[in-house]
PDB file of C-alpha atoms in Angstrom:
ATOM      1  CA  MET V 118      35.610  17.626  52.723  1.00  0.00           C
ATOM      2  CA  HIS V 119      33.557  15.938  50.107  1.00  0.00           C
ATOM      3  CA  ALA V 120      33.480  17.430  46.659  1.00  0.00           C
ATOM      4  CA  PRO V 121      30.059  18.751  45.610  1.00  0.00           C
ATOM      5  CA  PRO V 122      28.175  16.367  43.341  1.00  0.00           C
ATOM      6  CA  SER V 123      28.688  16.995  39.703  1.00  0.00           C
ATOM      7  CA  PRO V 124      25.581  18.378  37.977  1.00  0.00           C
ATOM      8  CA  VAL V 125      26.297  16.103  35.066  1.00  0.00           C
ATOM      9  CA  ALA V 126      26.056  13.016  37.254  1.00  0.00           C
ATOM     10  CA  GLU V 127      22.630  14.059  38.532  1.00  0.00           C
ATOM     11  CA  MET V 128      21.157  14.450  35.083  1.00  0.00           C
ATOM     12  CA  PRO V 129      18.658  11.667  34.259  1.00  0.00           C
ATOM     13  CA  ALA V 130      19.621   9.183  31.609  1.00  0.00           C
ATOM     14  CA  PRO V 131      18.193  10.021  28.229  1.00  0.00           C
ATOM     15  CA  SER V 132      15.188   7.970  27.209  1.00  0.00           C
ATOM     16  CA  GLY V 133      14.926   5.986  24.025  1.00  0.00           C
ATOM     17  CA  GLU V 134      12.877   8.629  22.237  1.00  0.00           C
ATOM     18  CA  PRO V 135      13.345  12.385  22.512  1.00  0.00           C
ATOM     19  CA  PRO V 136      10.504  14.255  24.187  1.00  0.00           C
ATOM     20  CA  PRO V 137       8.115  15.762  21.660  1.00  0.00           C
ATOM     21  CA  ALA V 138       8.674  19.419  20.966  1.00  0.00           C
ATOM     22  CA  ARG V 139       6.024  21.854  21.994  1.00  0.00           C
ATOM     23  CA  GLY V 140       3.290  22.012  19.393  1.00  0.00           C
ATOM     24  CA  ARG V 141       4.062  18.594  17.902  1.00  0.00           C
ATOM     25  CA  LEU V 142       1.727  15.625  18.108  1.00  0.00           C
ATOM     26  CA  THR V 143       2.819  12.647  20.173  1.00  0.00           C
ATOM     27  CA  ALA V 144       3.118   9.196  18.607  1.00  0.00           C
ATOM     28  CA  ARG V 145      -0.053   7.947  20.278  1.00  0.00           C
ATOM     29  CA  VAL V 146      -2.048  10.949  19.099  1.00  0.00           C
ATOM     30  CA  ARG V 147      -0.778  10.413  15.554  1.00  0.00           C
ATOM     31  CA  LEU V 148      -1.768   6.752  15.682  1.00  0.00           C
ATOM     32  CA  ALA V 149      -5.220   7.648  17.003  1.00  0.00           C
ATOM     33  CA  LEU V 150      -5.646  10.216  14.231  1.00  0.00           C
ATOM     34  CA  LEU V 151      -4.599   7.640  11.642  1.00  0.00           C
ATOM     35  CA  GLY V 152      -7.143   5.129  12.964  1.00  0.00           C
ATOM     36  CA  ALA V 153      -9.900   7.737  13.009  1.00  0.00           C
ATOM     37  CA  LEU V 154      -9.027   8.928   9.504  1.00  0.00           C
ATOM     38  CA  LEU V 155      -9.025   5.417   8.032  1.00  0.00           C
ATOM     39  CA  ALA V 156     -12.277   4.543   9.789  1.00  0.00           C
ATOM     40  CA  ALA V 157     -13.895   7.729   8.455  1.00  0.00           C
ATOM     41  CA  ALA V 158     -12.631   6.992   4.934  1.00  0.00           C
ATOM     42  CA  ALA V 159     -13.976   3.436   5.030  1.00  0.00           C
ATOM     43  CA  LEU V 160     -17.336   4.641   6.361  1.00  0.00           C
ATOM     44  CA  ALA V 161     -17.545   7.336   3.693  1.00  0.00           C
ATOM     45  CA  ALA V 162     -16.763   4.767   0.981  1.00  0.00           C
ATOM     46  CA  VAL V 163     -19.696   2.649   2.171  1.00  0.00           C
ATOM     47  CA  VAL V 164     -22.243   5.369   2.943  1.00  0.00           C
ATOM     48  CA  LEU V 165     -21.483   8.085   0.379  1.00  0.00           C
ATOM     49  CA  GLU V 166     -20.457   5.706  -2.449  1.00  0.00           C
ATOM     50  CA  PRO V 167     -17.898   8.047  -4.072  1.00  0.00           C
ATOM     51  CA  GLN V 168     -17.526   5.598  -6.939  1.00  0.00           C
ATOM     52  CA  GLN V 169     -20.785   7.051  -8.276  1.00  0.00           C
ATOM     53  CA  LEU V 170     -18.724  10.078  -9.319  1.00  0.00           C
ATOM     54  CA  LEU V 171     -16.728   7.828 -11.641  1.00  0.00           C
ATOM     55  CA  THR V 172     -19.545   6.295 -13.663  1.00  0.00           C
ATOM     56  CA  ALA V 173     -19.356   6.301 -17.452  1.00  0.00           C
ATOM     57  CA  GLU V 174     -22.530   8.407 -17.783  1.00  0.00           C
ATOM     58  CA  ARG V 175     -20.920  11.327 -15.928  1.00  0.00           C
ATOM     59  CA  TRP V 176     -17.860  11.419 -18.186  1.00  0.00           C
ATOM     60  CA  GLN V 177     -19.325  11.288 -21.682  1.00  0.00           C
ATOM     61  CA  GLY V 178     -17.293  13.359 -24.134  1.00  0.00           C
ATOM     62  CA  ALA V 179     -14.378  13.653 -21.696  1.00  0.00           C
ATOM     63  CA  GLY V 180     -11.156  15.273 -22.913  1.00  0.00           C
ATOM     64  CA  ALA V 181      -7.668  15.877 -21.552  1.00  0.00           C
ATOM     65  CA  VAL V 182      -8.804  18.028 -18.616  1.00  0.00           C
ATOM     66  CA  GLU V 183     -11.427  15.484 -17.630  1.00  0.00           C
ATOM     67  CA  ALA V 184      -8.831  12.701 -17.870  1.00  0.00           C
ATOM     68  CA  LEU V 185      -6.580  14.554 -15.417  1.00  0.00           C
ATOM     69  CA  LEU V 186      -9.512  15.144 -13.056  1.00  0.00           C
ATOM     70  CA  PHE V 187     -10.519  11.491 -13.325  1.00  0.00           C
ATOM     71  CA  THR V 188      -6.960  10.467 -12.409  1.00  0.00           C
ATOM     72  CA  CYS V 189      -7.044  12.630  -9.270  1.00  0.00           C
ATOM     73  CA  LEU V 190     -10.447  11.291  -8.221  1.00  0.00           C
ATOM     74  CA  TYR V 191      -9.284   7.744  -8.942  1.00  0.00           C
ATOM     75  CA  GLY V 192      -6.257   8.181  -6.670  1.00  0.00           C
ATOM     76  CA  ALA V 193      -8.233   9.716  -3.819  1.00  0.00           C
ATOM     77  CA  ALA V 194     -10.936   7.044  -4.057  1.00  0.00           C
ATOM     78  CA  ALA V 195      -8.371   4.220  -4.168  1.00  0.00           C
ATOM     79  CA  ALA V 196      -6.758   5.519  -0.969  1.00  0.00           C
ATOM     80  CA  ALA V 197     -10.241   5.724   0.601  1.00  0.00           C
ATOM     81  CA  PHE V 198     -10.964   1.987   0.138  1.00  0.00           C
ATOM     82  CA  VAL V 199     -13.019   2.260  -3.079  1.00  0.00           C
ATOM     83  CA  PRO V 200     -12.406  -0.900  -5.176  1.00  0.00           C
ATOM     84  CA  ARG V 201     -10.059  -0.232  -8.085  1.00  0.00           C
ATOM     85  CA  PRO V 202     -11.531  -2.830 -10.489  1.00  0.00           C
ATOM     86  CA  LEU V 203     -14.757  -0.838 -10.763  1.00  0.00           C
ATOM     87  CA  MET V 204     -12.885   2.391 -11.481  1.00  0.00           C
ATOM     88  CA  GLY V 205     -10.636   0.619 -13.986  1.00  0.00           C
ATOM     89  CA  LEU V 206     -13.673  -0.625 -15.897  1.00  0.00           C
ATOM     90  CA  VAL V 207     -15.088   2.903 -16.036  1.00  0.00           C
ATOM     91  CA  ALA V 208     -11.731   4.296 -17.214  1.00  0.00           C
ATOM     92  CA  GLY V 209     -11.704   1.846 -20.104  1.00  0.00           C
ATOM     93  CA  ALA V 210     -15.348   2.517 -20.982  1.00  0.00           C
ATOM     94  CA  VAL V 211     -14.903   6.313 -20.967  1.00  0.00           C
ATOM     95  CA  PHE V 212     -11.409   6.857 -22.380  1.00  0.00           C
ATOM     96  CA  GLY V 213     -10.709   3.664 -24.323  1.00  0.00           C
ATOM     97  CA  ILE V 214      -7.837   1.287 -23.760  1.00  0.00           C
ATOM     98  CA  PRO V 215      -4.707   3.486 -24.236  1.00  0.00           C
ATOM     99  CA  VAL V 216      -5.899   6.561 -22.331  1.00  0.00           C
ATOM    100  CA  GLY V 217      -7.896   4.474 -19.884  1.00  0.00           C
ATOM    101  CA  VAL V 218      -4.793   2.473 -18.938  1.00  0.00           C
ATOM    102  CA  ALA V 219      -2.773   5.675 -18.483  1.00  0.00           C
ATOM    103  CA  VAL V 220      -5.506   7.245 -16.340  1.00  0.00           C
ATOM    104  CA  ALA V 221      -5.959   4.169 -14.168  1.00  0.00           C
ATOM    105  CA  LEU V 222      -2.202   3.662 -13.783  1.00  0.00           C
ATOM    106  CA  GLY V 223      -1.703   7.291 -12.804  1.00  0.00           C
ATOM    107  CA  GLY V 224      -4.565   7.058 -10.327  1.00  0.00           C
ATOM    108  CA  THR V 225      -3.115   3.865  -8.861  1.00  0.00           C
ATOM    109  CA  VAL V 226       0.290   5.470  -8.290  1.00  0.00           C
ATOM    110  CA  LEU V 227      -1.371   8.568  -6.845  1.00  0.00           C
ATOM    111  CA  GLY V 228      -3.470   6.443  -4.491  1.00  0.00           C
ATOM    112  CA  ALA V 229      -0.376   4.522  -3.371  1.00  0.00           C
ATOM    113  CA  ALA V 230       1.426   7.816  -2.748  1.00  0.00           C
ATOM    114  CA  LEU V 231      -1.475   9.125  -0.663  1.00  0.00           C
ATOM    115  CA  CYS V 232      -1.409   5.956   1.450  1.00  0.00           C
ATOM    116  CA  LEU V 233       2.333   6.446   1.905  1.00  0.00           C
ATOM    117  CA  VAL V 234       2.006  10.052   3.060  1.00  0.00           C
ATOM    118  CA  VAL V 235      -0.878   9.359   5.441  1.00  0.00           C
ATOM    119  CA  GLY V 236       0.453   6.066   6.810  1.00  0.00           C
ATOM    120  CA  ARG V 237       4.002   7.216   7.447  1.00  0.00           C
ATOM    121  CA  GLY V 238       3.077  10.709   8.537  1.00  0.00           C
ATOM    122  CA  LEU V 239       0.657   9.551  11.220  1.00  0.00           C
ATOM    123  CA  GLY V 240       1.399   5.918  11.994  1.00  0.00           C
ATOM    124  CA  GLN V 241       5.033   4.952  11.460  1.00  0.00           C
ATOM    125  CA  ARG V 242       6.518   6.668  14.531  1.00  0.00           C
ATOM    126  CA  ALA V 243       3.908   5.124  16.812  1.00  0.00           C
ATOM    127  CA  VAL V 244       4.173   1.619  15.351  1.00  0.00           C
ATOM    128  CA  ARG V 245       7.984   1.320  15.145  1.00  0.00           C
ATOM    129  CA  PRO V 246       8.434   0.382  18.858  1.00  0.00           C
ATOM    130  CA  PHE V 247       5.960  -2.500  18.453  1.00  0.00           C
ATOM    131  CA  ILE V 248       7.754  -3.678  15.319  1.00  0.00           C
ATOM    132  CA  GLU V 249      11.108  -3.735  17.103  1.00  0.00           C
ATOM    133  CA  ARG V 250       9.703  -5.694  20.074  1.00  0.00           C
ATOM    134  CA  ALA V 251       7.983  -8.503  18.151  1.00  0.00           C
ATOM    135  CA  ASP V 252      10.316 -10.994  16.483  1.00  0.00           C
ATOM    136  CA  TRP V 253       8.058 -11.783  13.528  1.00  0.00           C
ATOM    137  CA  LEU V 254       7.287  -8.108  12.891  1.00  0.00           C
ATOM    138  CA  ARG V 255      10.971  -7.192  13.011  1.00  0.00           C
ATOM    139  CA  THR V 256      11.806 -10.023  10.628  1.00  0.00           C
ATOM    140  CA  SER V 257       9.022  -9.019   8.227  1.00  0.00           C
ATOM    141  CA  ASP V 258      10.177  -5.408   8.358  1.00  0.00           C
ATOM    142  CA  ARG V 259      13.744  -6.357   7.448  1.00  0.00           C
ATOM    143  CA  TYR V 260      12.467  -8.632   4.714  1.00  0.00           C
ATOM    144  CA  LEU V 261      10.563  -5.719   3.191  1.00  0.00           C
ATOM    145  CA  GLU V 262      13.648  -3.533   3.346  1.00  0.00           C
ATOM    146  CA  ARG V 263      15.724  -6.100   1.445  1.00  0.00           C
ATOM    147  CA  HIS V 264      13.085  -7.628  -0.847  1.00  0.00           C
ATOM    148  CA  GLY V 265      10.512  -4.856  -1.031  1.00  0.00           C
ATOM    149  CA  PHE V 266      10.234  -4.695  -4.795  1.00  0.00           C
ATOM    150  CA  ARG V 267       9.368  -8.361  -5.287  1.00  0.00           C
ATOM    151  CA  THR V 268       6.979  -8.296  -2.308  1.00  0.00           C
ATOM    152  CA  ILE V 269       5.002  -5.283  -3.534  1.00  0.00           C
ATOM    153  CA  LEU V 270       5.080  -6.676  -7.058  1.00  0.00           C
ATOM    154  CA  ALA V 271       3.509  -9.923  -5.828  1.00  0.00           C
ATOM    155  CA  LEU V 272       0.865  -8.058  -3.818  1.00  0.00           C
ATOM    156  CA  ARG V 273      -0.175  -6.136  -6.920  1.00  0.00           C
ATOM    157  CA  LEU V 274      -0.138  -9.125  -9.257  1.00  0.00           C
ATOM    158  CA  LEU V 275      -2.262 -11.349  -7.039  1.00  0.00           C
ATOM    159  CA  PRO V 276      -5.999 -10.719  -7.462  1.00  0.00           C
ATOM    160  CA  GLY V 277      -8.226 -10.275  -4.447  1.00  0.00           C
ATOM    161  CA  ILE V 278      -5.732  -8.433  -2.205  1.00  0.00           C
ATOM    162  CA  PRO V 279      -7.298  -5.113  -1.101  1.00  0.00           C
ATOM    163  CA  PHE V 280      -5.298  -2.173  -2.390  1.00  0.00           C
ATOM    164  CA  ALA V 281      -5.657   0.421   0.381  1.00  0.00           C
ATOM    165  CA  PRO V 282      -5.418  -1.882   3.453  1.00  0.00           C
ATOM    166  CA  SER V 283      -2.280  -3.597   2.137  1.00  0.00           C
ATOM    167  CA  ASN V 284      -0.745  -0.197   1.395  1.00  0.00           C
ATOM    168  CA  TYR V 285      -1.400   1.190   4.862  1.00  0.00           C
ATOM    169  CA  VAL V 286       0.295  -1.876   6.384  1.00  0.00           C
ATOM    170  CA  VAL V 287       3.307  -1.902   4.060  1.00  0.00           C
ATOM    171  CA  VAL V 288       4.109   1.808   4.389  1.00  0.00           C
ATOM    172  CA  LEU V 289       4.663   1.409   8.143  1.00  0.00           C
ATOM    173  CA  SER V 290       7.921  -0.360   7.278  1.00  0.00           C
ATOM    174  CA  ARG V 291      11.162   1.306   6.167  1.00  0.00           C
ATOM    175  CA  LEU V 292      10.649   0.293   2.566  1.00  0.00           C
ATOM    176  CA  PRO V 293      12.033   3.049   0.272  1.00  0.00           C
ATOM    177  CA  TRP V 294       9.243   5.063  -1.300  1.00  0.00           C
ATOM    178  CA  THR V 295      10.782   4.821  -4.769  1.00  0.00           C
ATOM    179  CA  VAL V 296      10.737   1.013  -4.637  1.00  0.00           C
ATOM    180  CA  TYR V 297       7.200   1.040  -3.250  1.00  0.00           C
ATOM    181  CA  LEU V 298       5.781   3.259  -6.000  1.00  0.00           C
ATOM    182  CA  ALA V 299       7.715   1.603  -8.842  1.00  0.00           C
ATOM    183  CA  ALA V 300       6.616  -1.903  -7.814  1.00  0.00           C
ATOM    184  CA  SER V 301       3.026  -0.703  -7.331  1.00  0.00           C
ATOM    185  CA  ALA V 302       2.938   0.706 -10.850  1.00  0.00           C
ATOM    186  CA  LEU V 303       4.536  -2.306 -12.534  1.00  0.00           C
ATOM    187  CA  GLY V 304       2.573  -4.901 -10.562  1.00  0.00           C
ATOM    188  CA  SER V 305      -0.764  -3.162 -11.123  1.00  0.00           C
ATOM    189  CA  LEU V 306      -0.317  -2.846 -14.884  1.00  0.00           C
ATOM    190  CA  PRO V 307      -1.598  -6.328 -15.908  1.00  0.00           C
ATOM    191  CA  GLN V 308      -4.864  -5.979 -13.986  1.00  0.00           C
ATOM    192  CA  ILE V 309      -5.291  -2.397 -15.187  1.00  0.00           C
ATOM    193  CA  LEU V 310      -4.899  -3.564 -18.779  1.00  0.00           C
ATOM    194  CA  LEU V 311      -7.495  -6.272 -18.214  1.00  0.00           C
ATOM    195  CA  TYR V 312     -10.010  -3.901 -16.594  1.00  0.00           C
ATOM    196  CA  ALA V 313      -9.550  -1.192 -19.236  1.00  0.00           C
ATOM    197  CA  TRP V 314      -9.958  -3.736 -22.003  1.00  0.00           C
ATOM    198  CA  ALA V 315     -13.103  -5.163 -20.377  1.00  0.00           C
ATOM    199  CA  GLY V 316     -14.545  -1.676 -19.886  1.00  0.00           C
ATOM    200  CA  ASP V 317     -13.826  -0.695 -23.476  1.00  0.00           C
ATOM    201  CA  ARG V 318     -15.485  -3.877 -24.761  1.00  0.00           C
ATOM    202  CA  ALA V 319     -18.405  -3.750 -22.335  1.00  0.00           C
ATOM    203  CA  THR V 320     -20.916  -2.771 -25.025  1.00  0.00           C
ATOM    204  CA  GLU V 321     -19.692  -5.432 -27.455  1.00  0.00           C
ATOM    205  CA  PRO V 322     -20.385  -9.173 -27.280  1.00  0.00           C
ATOM    206  CA  LEU V 323     -17.399 -11.111 -25.967  1.00  0.00           C
ATOM    207  CA  SER V 324     -15.900 -13.630 -28.321  1.00  0.00           C
ATOM    208  CA  THR V 325     -14.576 -17.014 -27.281  1.00  0.00           C
ATOM    209  CA  GLY V 326     -11.006 -15.795 -27.752  1.00  0.00           C
ATOM    210  CA  GLN V 327     -11.556 -12.797 -25.505  1.00  0.00           C
ATOM    211  CA  LEU V 328     -13.045 -14.937 -22.767  1.00  0.00           C
ATOM    212  CA  ALA V 329     -10.173 -17.392 -23.091  1.00  0.00           C
ATOM    213  CA  LEU V 330      -7.632 -14.557 -22.812  1.00  0.00           C
ATOM    214  CA  ALA V 331      -9.282 -13.228 -19.661  1.00  0.00           C
ATOM    215  CA  GLY V 332      -9.363 -16.726 -18.203  1.00  0.00           C
ATOM    216  CA  VAL V 333      -5.672 -17.283 -18.934  1.00  0.00           C
ATOM    217  CA  VAL V 334      -4.745 -13.999 -17.225  1.00  0.00           C
ATOM    218  CA  MET V 335      -6.762 -14.827 -14.108  1.00  0.00           C
ATOM    219  CA  VAL V 336      -5.497 -18.423 -13.874  1.00  0.00           C
ATOM    220  CA  ALA V 337      -1.897 -17.252 -14.309  1.00  0.00           C
ATOM    221  CA  ALA V 338      -2.345 -14.657 -11.556  1.00  0.00           C
ATOM    222  CA  LEU V 339      -3.878 -17.221  -9.208  1.00  0.00           C
ATOM    223  CA  GLY V 340      -1.103 -19.679  -9.998  1.00  0.00           C
ATOM    224  CA  ILE V 341       1.499 -17.217  -8.743  1.00  0.00           C
ATOM    225  CA  ALA V 342      -0.008 -17.232  -5.238  1.00  0.00           C
ATOM    226  CA  PRO V 343       1.405 -20.552  -3.930  1.00  0.00           C
ATOM    227  CA  LEU V 344       4.808 -19.830  -5.463  1.00  0.00           C
ATOM    228  CA  VAL V 345       4.979 -16.431  -3.796  1.00  0.00           C
ATOM    229  CA  ARG V 346       3.817 -17.878  -0.489  1.00  0.00           C
ATOM    230  CA  ARG V 347       6.513 -20.577  -0.481  1.00  0.00           C
ATOM    231  CA  ARG V 348       9.179 -18.064  -1.460  1.00  0.00           C
ATOM    232  CA  VAL V 349       8.224 -15.604   1.274  1.00  0.00           C
ATOM    233  CA  THR V 350       7.991 -18.353   3.907  1.00  0.00           C
ATOM    234  CA  ARG V 351      11.462 -19.678   3.092  1.00  0.00           C
ATOM    235  CA  THR V 352      13.018 -16.222   3.065  1.00  0.00           C
ATOM    236  CA  LEU V 353      11.416 -15.230   6.364  1.00  0.00           C
ATOM    237  CA  ALA V 354      12.654 -18.461   7.941  1.00  0.00           C
ATOM    238  CA  ALA V 355      16.148 -17.774   6.644  1.00  0.00           C
ATOM    239  CA  HIS V 356      16.086 -14.278   8.132  1.00  0.00           C
ATOM    240  CA  ARG V 357      14.691 -15.477  11.448  1.00  0.00           C
ATOM    241  CA  ALA V 358      17.268 -18.239  11.984  1.00  0.00           C
ATOM    242  CA  PRO V 359      20.342 -15.956  12.538  1.00  0.00           C
ATOM    243  CA  GLU V 360      18.371 -13.792  14.990  1.00  0.00           C
ATOM    244  CA  ARG V 361      17.426 -16.825  17.084  1.00  0.00           C
ATOM    245  CA  GLY V 362      21.038 -17.997  17.099  1.00  0.00           C
ATOM    246  CA  ALA V 363      22.234 -14.576  18.241  1.00  0.00           C
ATOM    247  CA  GLU V 364      19.714 -14.521  21.086  1.00  0.00           C
ATOM    248  CA  ARG V 365      21.028 -17.852  22.373  1.00  0.00           C
TER     249      ARG V 365
END
């Protein structure tokens, strides 16, 4: 007589990802919600022009409470694709250089945190399988894990890199949130200082020394770009070489 089949042997092999619990959103639904949310935010930034709420005329005579409110609006607008340079100029024009820098820096960190919460909450679980399948994405992800601080620092120091789009891409990695926020704050500080200073001096004629200082800051920031690019390229190649050898 044959022994009855074991019920354990008939159980299907577990899949790579556990089935979603009842009431939870699947990875694809989360990714679709993230895409719809970002598209709606970008459309609202173009159509509604929320930066009009942060004009200097609306914040005349602002105090501590208004500074806190401005910081919150700054952060929300930065996460919704509103350009930070414009808001930094207004912060300097309304609050002066010291308070304006603090307000803009706080808003920058808040905006980065909002991008982190939205991007990881809705997109990371859906994107991780694609990252693990593609060699260059997997290598870039591991590079961010090991060299995240210098990478985010370079992204913030280089002018012309959009704040919100770069954030929503970076937060899909496993970069620690503490490193991400600390590097965002430190790397954004030079540009914030420049914008606050320009906003505070907007009503005064610029001297030759002031123009020269602004030019030196911009040229120095642009000069970092090729150095950062060469450094990242070499490091990525170094990370990719062992993986190719292991595959062989």
